[in-house]
Tab-separated table of C-alpha atoms and ligand atoms in Angstrom:
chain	number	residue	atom	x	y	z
A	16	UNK	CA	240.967	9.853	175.770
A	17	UNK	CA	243.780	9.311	173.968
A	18	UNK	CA	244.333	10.661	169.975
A	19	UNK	CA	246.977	8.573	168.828
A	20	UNK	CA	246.116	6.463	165.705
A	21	UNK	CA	248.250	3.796	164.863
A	22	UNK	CA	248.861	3.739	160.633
A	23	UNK	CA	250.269	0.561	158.995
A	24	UNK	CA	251.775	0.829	156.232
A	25	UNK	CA	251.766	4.913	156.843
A	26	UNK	CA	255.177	5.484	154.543
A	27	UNK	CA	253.416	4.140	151.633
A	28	UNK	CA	251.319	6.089	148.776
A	29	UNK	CA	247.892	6.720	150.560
A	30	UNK	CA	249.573	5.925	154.136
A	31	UNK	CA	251.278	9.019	153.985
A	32	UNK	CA	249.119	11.426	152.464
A	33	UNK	CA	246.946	10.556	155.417
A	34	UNK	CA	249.426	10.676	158.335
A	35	UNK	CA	249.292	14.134	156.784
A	36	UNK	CA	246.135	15.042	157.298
A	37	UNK	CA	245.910	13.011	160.414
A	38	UNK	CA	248.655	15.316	162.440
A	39	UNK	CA	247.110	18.746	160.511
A	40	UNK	CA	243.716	17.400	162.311
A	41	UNK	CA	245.623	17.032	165.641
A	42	UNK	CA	246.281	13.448	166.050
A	43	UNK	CA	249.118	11.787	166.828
A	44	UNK	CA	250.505	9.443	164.752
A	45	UNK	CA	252.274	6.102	165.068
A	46	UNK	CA	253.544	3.837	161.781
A	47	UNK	CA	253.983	0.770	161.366
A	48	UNK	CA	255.611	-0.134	158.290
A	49	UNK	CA	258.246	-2.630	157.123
A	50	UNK	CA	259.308	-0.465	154.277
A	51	UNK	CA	258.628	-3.580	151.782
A	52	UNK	CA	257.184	-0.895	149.021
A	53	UNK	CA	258.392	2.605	150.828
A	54	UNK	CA	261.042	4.650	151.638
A	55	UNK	CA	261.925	5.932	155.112
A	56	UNK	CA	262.663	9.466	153.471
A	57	UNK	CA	259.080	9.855	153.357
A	58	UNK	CA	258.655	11.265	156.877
A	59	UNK	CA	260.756	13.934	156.056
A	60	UNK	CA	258.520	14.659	153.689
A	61	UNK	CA	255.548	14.517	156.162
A	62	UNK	CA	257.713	16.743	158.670
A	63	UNK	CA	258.215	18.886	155.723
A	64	UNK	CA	254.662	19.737	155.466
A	65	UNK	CA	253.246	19.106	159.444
A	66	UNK	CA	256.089	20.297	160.997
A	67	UNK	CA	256.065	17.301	163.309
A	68	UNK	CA	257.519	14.098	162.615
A	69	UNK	CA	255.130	11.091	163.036
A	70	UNK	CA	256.641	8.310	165.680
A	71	UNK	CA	257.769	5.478	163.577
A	72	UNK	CA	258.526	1.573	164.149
A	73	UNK	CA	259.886	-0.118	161.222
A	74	UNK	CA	257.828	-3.770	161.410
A	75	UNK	CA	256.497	-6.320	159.719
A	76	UNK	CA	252.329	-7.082	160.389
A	77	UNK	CA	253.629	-10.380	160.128
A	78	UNK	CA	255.571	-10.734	163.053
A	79	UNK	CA	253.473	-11.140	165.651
A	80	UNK	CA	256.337	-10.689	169.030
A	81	UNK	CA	257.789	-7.227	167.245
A	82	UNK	CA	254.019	-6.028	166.340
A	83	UNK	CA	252.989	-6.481	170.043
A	84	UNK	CA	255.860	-5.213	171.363
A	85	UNK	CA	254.073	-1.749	169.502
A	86	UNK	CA	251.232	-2.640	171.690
A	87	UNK	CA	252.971	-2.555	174.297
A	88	UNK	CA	255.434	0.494	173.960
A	89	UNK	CA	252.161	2.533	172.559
A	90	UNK	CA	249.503	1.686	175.316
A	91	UNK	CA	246.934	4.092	174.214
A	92	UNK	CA	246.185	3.951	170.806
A	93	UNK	CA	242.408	4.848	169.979
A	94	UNK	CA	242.342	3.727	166.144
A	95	UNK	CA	243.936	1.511	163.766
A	96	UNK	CA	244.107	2.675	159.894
A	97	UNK	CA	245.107	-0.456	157.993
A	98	UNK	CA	246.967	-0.292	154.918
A	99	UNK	CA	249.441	-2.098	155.230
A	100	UNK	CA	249.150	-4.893	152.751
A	101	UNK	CA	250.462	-6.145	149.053
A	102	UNK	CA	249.198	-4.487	146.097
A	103	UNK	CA	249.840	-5.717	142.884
A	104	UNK	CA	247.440	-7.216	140.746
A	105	UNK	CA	249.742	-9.079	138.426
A	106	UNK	CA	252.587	-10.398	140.789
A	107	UNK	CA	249.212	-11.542	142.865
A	108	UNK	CA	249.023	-13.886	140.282
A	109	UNK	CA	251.955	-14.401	140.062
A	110	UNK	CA	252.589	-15.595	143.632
A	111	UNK	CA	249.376	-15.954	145.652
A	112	UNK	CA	250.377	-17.597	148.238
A	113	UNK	CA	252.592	-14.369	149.512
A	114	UNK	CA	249.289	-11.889	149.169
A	115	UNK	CA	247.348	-14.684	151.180
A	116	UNK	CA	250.034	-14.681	153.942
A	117	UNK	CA	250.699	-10.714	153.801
A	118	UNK	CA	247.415	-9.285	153.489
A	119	UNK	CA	245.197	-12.171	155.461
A	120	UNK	CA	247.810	-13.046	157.942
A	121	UNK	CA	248.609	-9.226	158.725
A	122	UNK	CA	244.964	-8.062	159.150
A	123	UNK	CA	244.599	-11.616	161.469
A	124	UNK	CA	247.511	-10.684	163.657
A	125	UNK	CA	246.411	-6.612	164.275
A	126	UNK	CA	242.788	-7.994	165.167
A	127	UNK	CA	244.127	-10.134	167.990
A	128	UNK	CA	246.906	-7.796	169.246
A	129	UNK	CA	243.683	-5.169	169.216
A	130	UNK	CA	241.388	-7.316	170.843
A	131	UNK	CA	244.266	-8.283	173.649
A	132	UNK	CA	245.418	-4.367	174.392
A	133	UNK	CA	241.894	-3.143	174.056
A	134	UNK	CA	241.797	-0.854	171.157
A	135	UNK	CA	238.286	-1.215	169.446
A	136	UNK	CA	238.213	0.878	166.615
A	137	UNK	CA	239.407	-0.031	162.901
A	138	UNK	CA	239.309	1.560	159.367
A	139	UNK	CA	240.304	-1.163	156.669
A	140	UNK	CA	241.237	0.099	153.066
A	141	UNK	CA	239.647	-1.891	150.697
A	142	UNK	CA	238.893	-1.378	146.994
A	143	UNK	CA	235.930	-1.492	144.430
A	144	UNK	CA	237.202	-4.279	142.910
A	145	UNK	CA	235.115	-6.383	144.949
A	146	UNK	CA	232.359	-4.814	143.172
A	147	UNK	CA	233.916	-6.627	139.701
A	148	UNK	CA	232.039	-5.298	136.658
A	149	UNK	CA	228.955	-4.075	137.786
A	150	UNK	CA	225.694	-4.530	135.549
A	151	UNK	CA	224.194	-1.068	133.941
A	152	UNK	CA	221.712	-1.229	136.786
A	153	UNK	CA	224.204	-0.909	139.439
A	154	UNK	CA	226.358	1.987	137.629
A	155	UNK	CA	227.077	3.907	139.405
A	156	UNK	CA	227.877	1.521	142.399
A	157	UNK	CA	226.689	2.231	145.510
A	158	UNK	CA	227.425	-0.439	148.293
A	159	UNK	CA	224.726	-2.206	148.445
A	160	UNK	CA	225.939	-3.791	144.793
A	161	UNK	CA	226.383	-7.037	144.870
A	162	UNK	CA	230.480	-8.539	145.748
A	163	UNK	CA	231.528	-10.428	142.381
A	164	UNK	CA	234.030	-13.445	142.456
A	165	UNK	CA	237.626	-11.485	142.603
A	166	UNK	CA	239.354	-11.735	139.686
A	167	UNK	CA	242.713	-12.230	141.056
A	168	UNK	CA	244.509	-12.833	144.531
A	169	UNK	CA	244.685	-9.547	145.362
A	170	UNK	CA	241.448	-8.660	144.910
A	171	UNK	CA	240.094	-11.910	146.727
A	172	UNK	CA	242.476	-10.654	149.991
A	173	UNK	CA	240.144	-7.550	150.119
A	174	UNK	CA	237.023	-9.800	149.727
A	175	UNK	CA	238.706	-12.696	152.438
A	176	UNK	CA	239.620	-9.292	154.944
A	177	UNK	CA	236.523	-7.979	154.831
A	178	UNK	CA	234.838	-10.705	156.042
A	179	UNK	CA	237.201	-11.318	158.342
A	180	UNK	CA	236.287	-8.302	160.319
A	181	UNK	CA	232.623	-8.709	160.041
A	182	UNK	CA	233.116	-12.092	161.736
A	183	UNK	CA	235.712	-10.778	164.119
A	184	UNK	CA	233.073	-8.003	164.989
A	185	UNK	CA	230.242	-10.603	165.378
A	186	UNK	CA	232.458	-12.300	167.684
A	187	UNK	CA	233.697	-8.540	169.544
A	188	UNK	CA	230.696	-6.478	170.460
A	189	UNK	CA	233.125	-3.548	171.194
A	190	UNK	CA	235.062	-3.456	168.184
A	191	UNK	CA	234.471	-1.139	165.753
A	192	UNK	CA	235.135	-1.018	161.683
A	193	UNK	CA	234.954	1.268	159.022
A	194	UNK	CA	235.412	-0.104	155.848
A	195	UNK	CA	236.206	1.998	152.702
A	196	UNK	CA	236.299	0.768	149.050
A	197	UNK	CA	238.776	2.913	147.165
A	198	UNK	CA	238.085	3.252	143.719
A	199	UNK	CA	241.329	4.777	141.808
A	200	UNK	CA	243.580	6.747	143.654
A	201	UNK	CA	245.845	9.332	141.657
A	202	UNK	CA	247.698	12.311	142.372
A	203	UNK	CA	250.358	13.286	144.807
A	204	UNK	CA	250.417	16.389	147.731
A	205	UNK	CA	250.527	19.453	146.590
A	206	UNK	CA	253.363	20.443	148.396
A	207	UNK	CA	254.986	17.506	146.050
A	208	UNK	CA	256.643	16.450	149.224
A	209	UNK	CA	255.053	13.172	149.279
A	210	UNK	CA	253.998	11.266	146.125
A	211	UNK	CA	253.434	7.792	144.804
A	212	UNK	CA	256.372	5.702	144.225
A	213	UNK	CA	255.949	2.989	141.915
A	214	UNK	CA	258.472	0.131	141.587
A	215	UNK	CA	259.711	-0.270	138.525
A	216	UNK	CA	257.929	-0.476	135.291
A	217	UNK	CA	253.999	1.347	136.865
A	218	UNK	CA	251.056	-1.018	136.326
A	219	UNK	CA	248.945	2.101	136.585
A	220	UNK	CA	247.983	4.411	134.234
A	221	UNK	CA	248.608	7.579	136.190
A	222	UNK	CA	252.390	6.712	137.125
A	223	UNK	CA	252.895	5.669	133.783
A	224	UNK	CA	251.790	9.168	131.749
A	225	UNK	CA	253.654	10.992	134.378
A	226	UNK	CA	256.696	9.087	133.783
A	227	UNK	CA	255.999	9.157	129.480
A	228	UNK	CA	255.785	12.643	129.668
A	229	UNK	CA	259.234	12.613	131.584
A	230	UNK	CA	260.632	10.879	129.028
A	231	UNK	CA	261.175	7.499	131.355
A	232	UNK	CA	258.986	5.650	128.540
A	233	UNK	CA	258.818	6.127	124.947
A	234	UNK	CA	255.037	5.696	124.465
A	235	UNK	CA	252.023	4.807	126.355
A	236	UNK	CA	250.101	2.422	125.500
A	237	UNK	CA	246.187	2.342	125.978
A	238	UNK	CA	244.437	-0.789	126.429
A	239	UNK	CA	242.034	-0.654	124.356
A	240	UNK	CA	239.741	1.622	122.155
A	241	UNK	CA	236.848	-0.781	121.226
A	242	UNK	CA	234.870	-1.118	124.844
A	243	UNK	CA	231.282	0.226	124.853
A	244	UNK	CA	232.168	3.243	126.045
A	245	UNK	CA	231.736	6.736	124.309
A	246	UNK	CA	235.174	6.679	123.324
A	247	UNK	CA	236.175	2.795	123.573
A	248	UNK	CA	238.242	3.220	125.964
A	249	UNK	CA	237.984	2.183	129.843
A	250	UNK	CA	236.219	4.100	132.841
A	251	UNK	CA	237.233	4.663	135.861
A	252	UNK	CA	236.567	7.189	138.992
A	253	UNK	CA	239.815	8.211	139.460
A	254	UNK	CA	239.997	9.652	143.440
A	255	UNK	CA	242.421	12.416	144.036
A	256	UNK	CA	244.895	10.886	147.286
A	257	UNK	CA	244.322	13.861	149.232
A	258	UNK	CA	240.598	13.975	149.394
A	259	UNK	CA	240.736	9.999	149.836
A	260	UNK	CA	243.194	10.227	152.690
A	261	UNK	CA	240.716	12.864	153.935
A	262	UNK	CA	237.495	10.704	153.972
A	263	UNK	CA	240.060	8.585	156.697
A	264	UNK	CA	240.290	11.217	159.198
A	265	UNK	CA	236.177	11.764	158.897
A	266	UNK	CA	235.990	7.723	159.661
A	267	UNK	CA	238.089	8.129	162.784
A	268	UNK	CA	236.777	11.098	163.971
A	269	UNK	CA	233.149	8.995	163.293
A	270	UNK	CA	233.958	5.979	165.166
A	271	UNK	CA	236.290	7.801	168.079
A	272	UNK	CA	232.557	9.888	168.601
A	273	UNK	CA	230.931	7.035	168.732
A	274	UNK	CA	228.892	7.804	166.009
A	275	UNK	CA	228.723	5.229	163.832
A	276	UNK	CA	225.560	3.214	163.486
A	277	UNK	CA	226.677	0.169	162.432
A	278	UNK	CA	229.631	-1.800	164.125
A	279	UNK	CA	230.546	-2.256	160.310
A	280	UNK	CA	230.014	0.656	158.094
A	281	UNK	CA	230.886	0.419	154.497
A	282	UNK	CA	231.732	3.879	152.180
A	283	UNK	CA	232.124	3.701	148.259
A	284	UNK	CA	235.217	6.594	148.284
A	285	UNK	CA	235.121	8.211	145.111
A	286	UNK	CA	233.785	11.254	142.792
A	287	UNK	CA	230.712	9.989	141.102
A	288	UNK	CA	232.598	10.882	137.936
A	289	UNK	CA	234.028	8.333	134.883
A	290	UNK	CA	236.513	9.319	132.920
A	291	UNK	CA	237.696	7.509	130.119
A	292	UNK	CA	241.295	6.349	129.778
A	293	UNK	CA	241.825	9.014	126.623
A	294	UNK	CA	240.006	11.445	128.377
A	295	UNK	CA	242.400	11.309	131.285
A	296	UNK	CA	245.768	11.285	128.720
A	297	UNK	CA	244.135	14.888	126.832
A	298	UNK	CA	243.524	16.565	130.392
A	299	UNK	CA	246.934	15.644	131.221
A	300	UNK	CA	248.153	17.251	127.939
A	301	UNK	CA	245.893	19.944	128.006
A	302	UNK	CA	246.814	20.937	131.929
A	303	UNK	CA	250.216	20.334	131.389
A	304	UNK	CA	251.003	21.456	128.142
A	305	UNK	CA	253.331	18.376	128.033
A	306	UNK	CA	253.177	15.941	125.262
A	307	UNK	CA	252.080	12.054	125.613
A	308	UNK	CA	253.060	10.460	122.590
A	309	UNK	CA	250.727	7.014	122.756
A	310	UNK	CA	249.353	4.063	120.828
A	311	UNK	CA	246.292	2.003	120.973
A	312	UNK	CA	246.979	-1.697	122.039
A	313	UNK	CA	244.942	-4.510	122.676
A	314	UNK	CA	242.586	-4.717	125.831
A	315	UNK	CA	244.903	-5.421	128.812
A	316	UNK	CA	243.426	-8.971	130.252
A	317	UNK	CA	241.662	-8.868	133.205
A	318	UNK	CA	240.427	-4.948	132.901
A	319	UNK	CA	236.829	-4.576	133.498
A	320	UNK	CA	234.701	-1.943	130.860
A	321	UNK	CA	233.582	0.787	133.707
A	322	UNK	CA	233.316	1.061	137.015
A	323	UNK	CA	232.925	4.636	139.006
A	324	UNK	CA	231.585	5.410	142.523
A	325	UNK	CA	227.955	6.611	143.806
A	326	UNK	CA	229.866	7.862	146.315
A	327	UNK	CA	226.379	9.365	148.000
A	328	UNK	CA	226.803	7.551	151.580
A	329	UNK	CA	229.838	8.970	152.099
A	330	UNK	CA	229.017	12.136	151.491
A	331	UNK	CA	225.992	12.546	153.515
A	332	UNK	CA	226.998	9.891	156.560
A	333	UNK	CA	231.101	10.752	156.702
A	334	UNK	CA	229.949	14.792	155.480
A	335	UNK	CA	233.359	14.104	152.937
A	336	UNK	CA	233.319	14.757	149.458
A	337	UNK	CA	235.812	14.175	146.799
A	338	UNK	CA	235.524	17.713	145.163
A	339	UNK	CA	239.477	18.595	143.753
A	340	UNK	CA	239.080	19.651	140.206
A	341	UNK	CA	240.534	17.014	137.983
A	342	UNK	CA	242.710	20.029	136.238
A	343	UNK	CA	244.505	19.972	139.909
A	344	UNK	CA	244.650	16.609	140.155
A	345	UNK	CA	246.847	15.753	137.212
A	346	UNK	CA	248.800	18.974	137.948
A	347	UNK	CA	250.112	17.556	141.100
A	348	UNK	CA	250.789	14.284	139.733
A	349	UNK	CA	253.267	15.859	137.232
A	350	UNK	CA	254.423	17.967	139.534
A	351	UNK	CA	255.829	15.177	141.699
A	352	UNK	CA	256.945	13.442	138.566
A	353	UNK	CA	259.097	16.708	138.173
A	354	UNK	CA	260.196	16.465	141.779
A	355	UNK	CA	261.234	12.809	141.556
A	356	UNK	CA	263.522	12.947	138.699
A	357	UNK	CA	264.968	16.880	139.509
A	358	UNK	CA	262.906	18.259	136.359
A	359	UNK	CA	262.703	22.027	136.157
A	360	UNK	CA	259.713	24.063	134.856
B	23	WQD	C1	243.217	2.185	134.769
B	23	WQD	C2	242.857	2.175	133.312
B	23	WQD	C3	243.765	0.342	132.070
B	23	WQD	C4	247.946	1.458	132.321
B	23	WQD	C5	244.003	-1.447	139.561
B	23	WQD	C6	243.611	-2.582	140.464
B	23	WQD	C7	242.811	-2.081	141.597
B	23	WQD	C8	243.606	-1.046	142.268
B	23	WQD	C9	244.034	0.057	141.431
B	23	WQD	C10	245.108	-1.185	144.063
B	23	WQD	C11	242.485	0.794	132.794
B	23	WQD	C12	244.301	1.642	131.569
B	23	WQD	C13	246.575	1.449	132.457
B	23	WQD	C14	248.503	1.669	131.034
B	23	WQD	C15	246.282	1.871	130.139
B	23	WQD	N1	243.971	-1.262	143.501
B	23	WQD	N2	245.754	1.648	131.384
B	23	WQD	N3	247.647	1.873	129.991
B	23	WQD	O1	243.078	-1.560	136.639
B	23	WQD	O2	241.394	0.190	137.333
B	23	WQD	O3	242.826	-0.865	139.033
B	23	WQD	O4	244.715	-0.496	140.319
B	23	WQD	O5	245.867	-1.035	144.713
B	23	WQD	O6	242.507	-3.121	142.444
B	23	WQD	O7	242.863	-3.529	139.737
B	23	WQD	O8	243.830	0.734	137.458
B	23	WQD	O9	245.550	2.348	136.781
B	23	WQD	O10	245.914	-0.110	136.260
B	23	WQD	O11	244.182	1.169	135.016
B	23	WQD	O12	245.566	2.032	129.160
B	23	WQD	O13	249.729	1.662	130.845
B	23	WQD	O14	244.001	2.592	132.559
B	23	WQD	O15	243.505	-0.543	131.014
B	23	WQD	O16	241.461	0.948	131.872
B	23	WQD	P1	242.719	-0.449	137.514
B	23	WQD	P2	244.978	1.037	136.404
């Protein structure tokens, strides 16, 4: 049996940290990624750290002949890890019409080409914003909360995807899918060889203290200090990138066993743990010992109060927890900030 796992969108943020921990698990590793929202410099940095370069085809999910040809050149893939796939919230709404065709059309196109070269098993990233804002009695949210209407494009292409594969598996008795909701991914590699690389001005609150406290922005600001929330300000379970591109190496090595139970299994990645927008800006100040000069804004439209993971199935089915102290966390995030823009200690 074959142990190569074929990784689209593998140059980008979580991509790469789990090609990483893919090839230090012994697999092999094939991307596919059109570079839309990467950088091909980031397999250096994965040779940097595994010592082996992954095999890489630069191509778009989109195009169907070029995709097969991967197929074709690659006749033994035993997985698919899908990220591939548009990810901002705002230009979603912005321009729906390309996340339809990106992140529907590209999961549509992989399911066919799997289902014609007979490669059965799938992991699909997906994200707890299909959960929405969860009522008290579902906090913390397991997965058996209810799906909310999506609040924007984006979030309705994980909602559309997902059910795309649950039909496509109706349809396929020998496919396979793991599904995994993320809920907020942060951090970078420790080696700081690999990292998150926002475009332009970052939309997310990590990305954007790391790049205050470089001096990139005057000021953040925070969204809002009058939620109902011990300190007003927003929760979130925020997942360091290493453990979550972890949990996607126990979801292969589940399915490729043949252990799953379901044909579709569902995990809730995250810590179990809120933290509050202010308490994540202190930590970073407090681990750091770097200054994040910040105001208090209005709330940013669209955010929901709290959300964070019971992230219990996971931990007993997949035997993964998400267990990096938070102290670390934020330490490699600024630490990639530093190795970014050349600062020194
Ligand atoms: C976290 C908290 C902000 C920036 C989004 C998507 C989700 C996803 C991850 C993607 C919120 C606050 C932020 C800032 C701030 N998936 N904040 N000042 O909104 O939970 O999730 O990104 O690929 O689908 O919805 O993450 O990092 O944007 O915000 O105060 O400059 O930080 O209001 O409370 P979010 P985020």
């Amino acid at each position: 049996m074959s142990n190569r796992i074929l990784v689209t969108g593998g140059t980008g943020y979580i991509g790469s940290h789990t090609v990483v921990e893919l090839m230090q698990q012994g697999y092999d590793v094939v991307i596919a990624d059109n570079l839309s929202n990467s950088n091909i410099e980031v397999l250096d940095g994965i040779e940097a750290i595994v010592g082996r370069r992954p095999d890489f085809v630069n191509v778009d999910c989109l195009d169907y002949v070029n995709f097969g040809r991967l197929f074709t050149d690659y006749p033994n893939i035993a997985g698919v890890i899908h990220f591939a796939a548009s990810k901002a919230v705002g230009e979603s709404v912005e321009k729906p019409l390309l996340y339809y065709r990106n992140n529907v059309g590209s999961l549509v196109n992989l399911l066919e080409l799997m289902n014609k070269n007979d490669v059965h098993n799938i992991v699909f990233s997906s994200s707890c914003t299909v959960y929405g804002q969860p009522d008290a009695a579902h906090l913390p949210v397991d997965e058996a909360a209810p799906i909310q209407p999506a609040l924007s494009p984006y979030g309705n292409t994980k909602q559309i995807n997902e059910d795309i594969i649950r039909d496509e598996a109706h349809a396929t008795p020998d496919l396979h899918a793991t599904i995994l909701r993320y809920f907020n991914p942060i951090g970078a590699h420790p080696s700081a060889k690999i990292g998150e690389l926002p475009n332009g001005v970052p939309n997310n609150l990590l990305p954007f203290v790391t790049q205050t406290a470089a001096g990139l922005r005057p000021m953040l600001r925070v969204f809002g200090n009058d939620y109902n929330t011990p300190d007003g300000s927003c929760i979130r379970d925020y997942i360091y990138v290493v453990d979550l591109a972890k949990a996607h190496v126990k979801a292969i090595d589940r399915m490729l066993k043949h252990k799953a139970q379901d044909q579709v299994e569902v995990f809730n990645l995250g810590t179990g743990r809120g933290l509050s927008v202010l308490e994540i800006v202190n930590e970073f100040i407090k681990v750091t010992g770097v200054e994040i000069p910040y105001e208090i804004v209005g709330r940013r439209e669209g955010d929901i109060e709290q959300v964070w993971a019971n992230p219990a199935k996971a931990n007993q089915v997949l035997g993964w927890k998400a267990d990096t102290p938070t102290a670390d966390v934020l330490l490699s995030a600024w630490n990639w900030e530093k190795h970014l823009r050349k600062i020194d200690d």
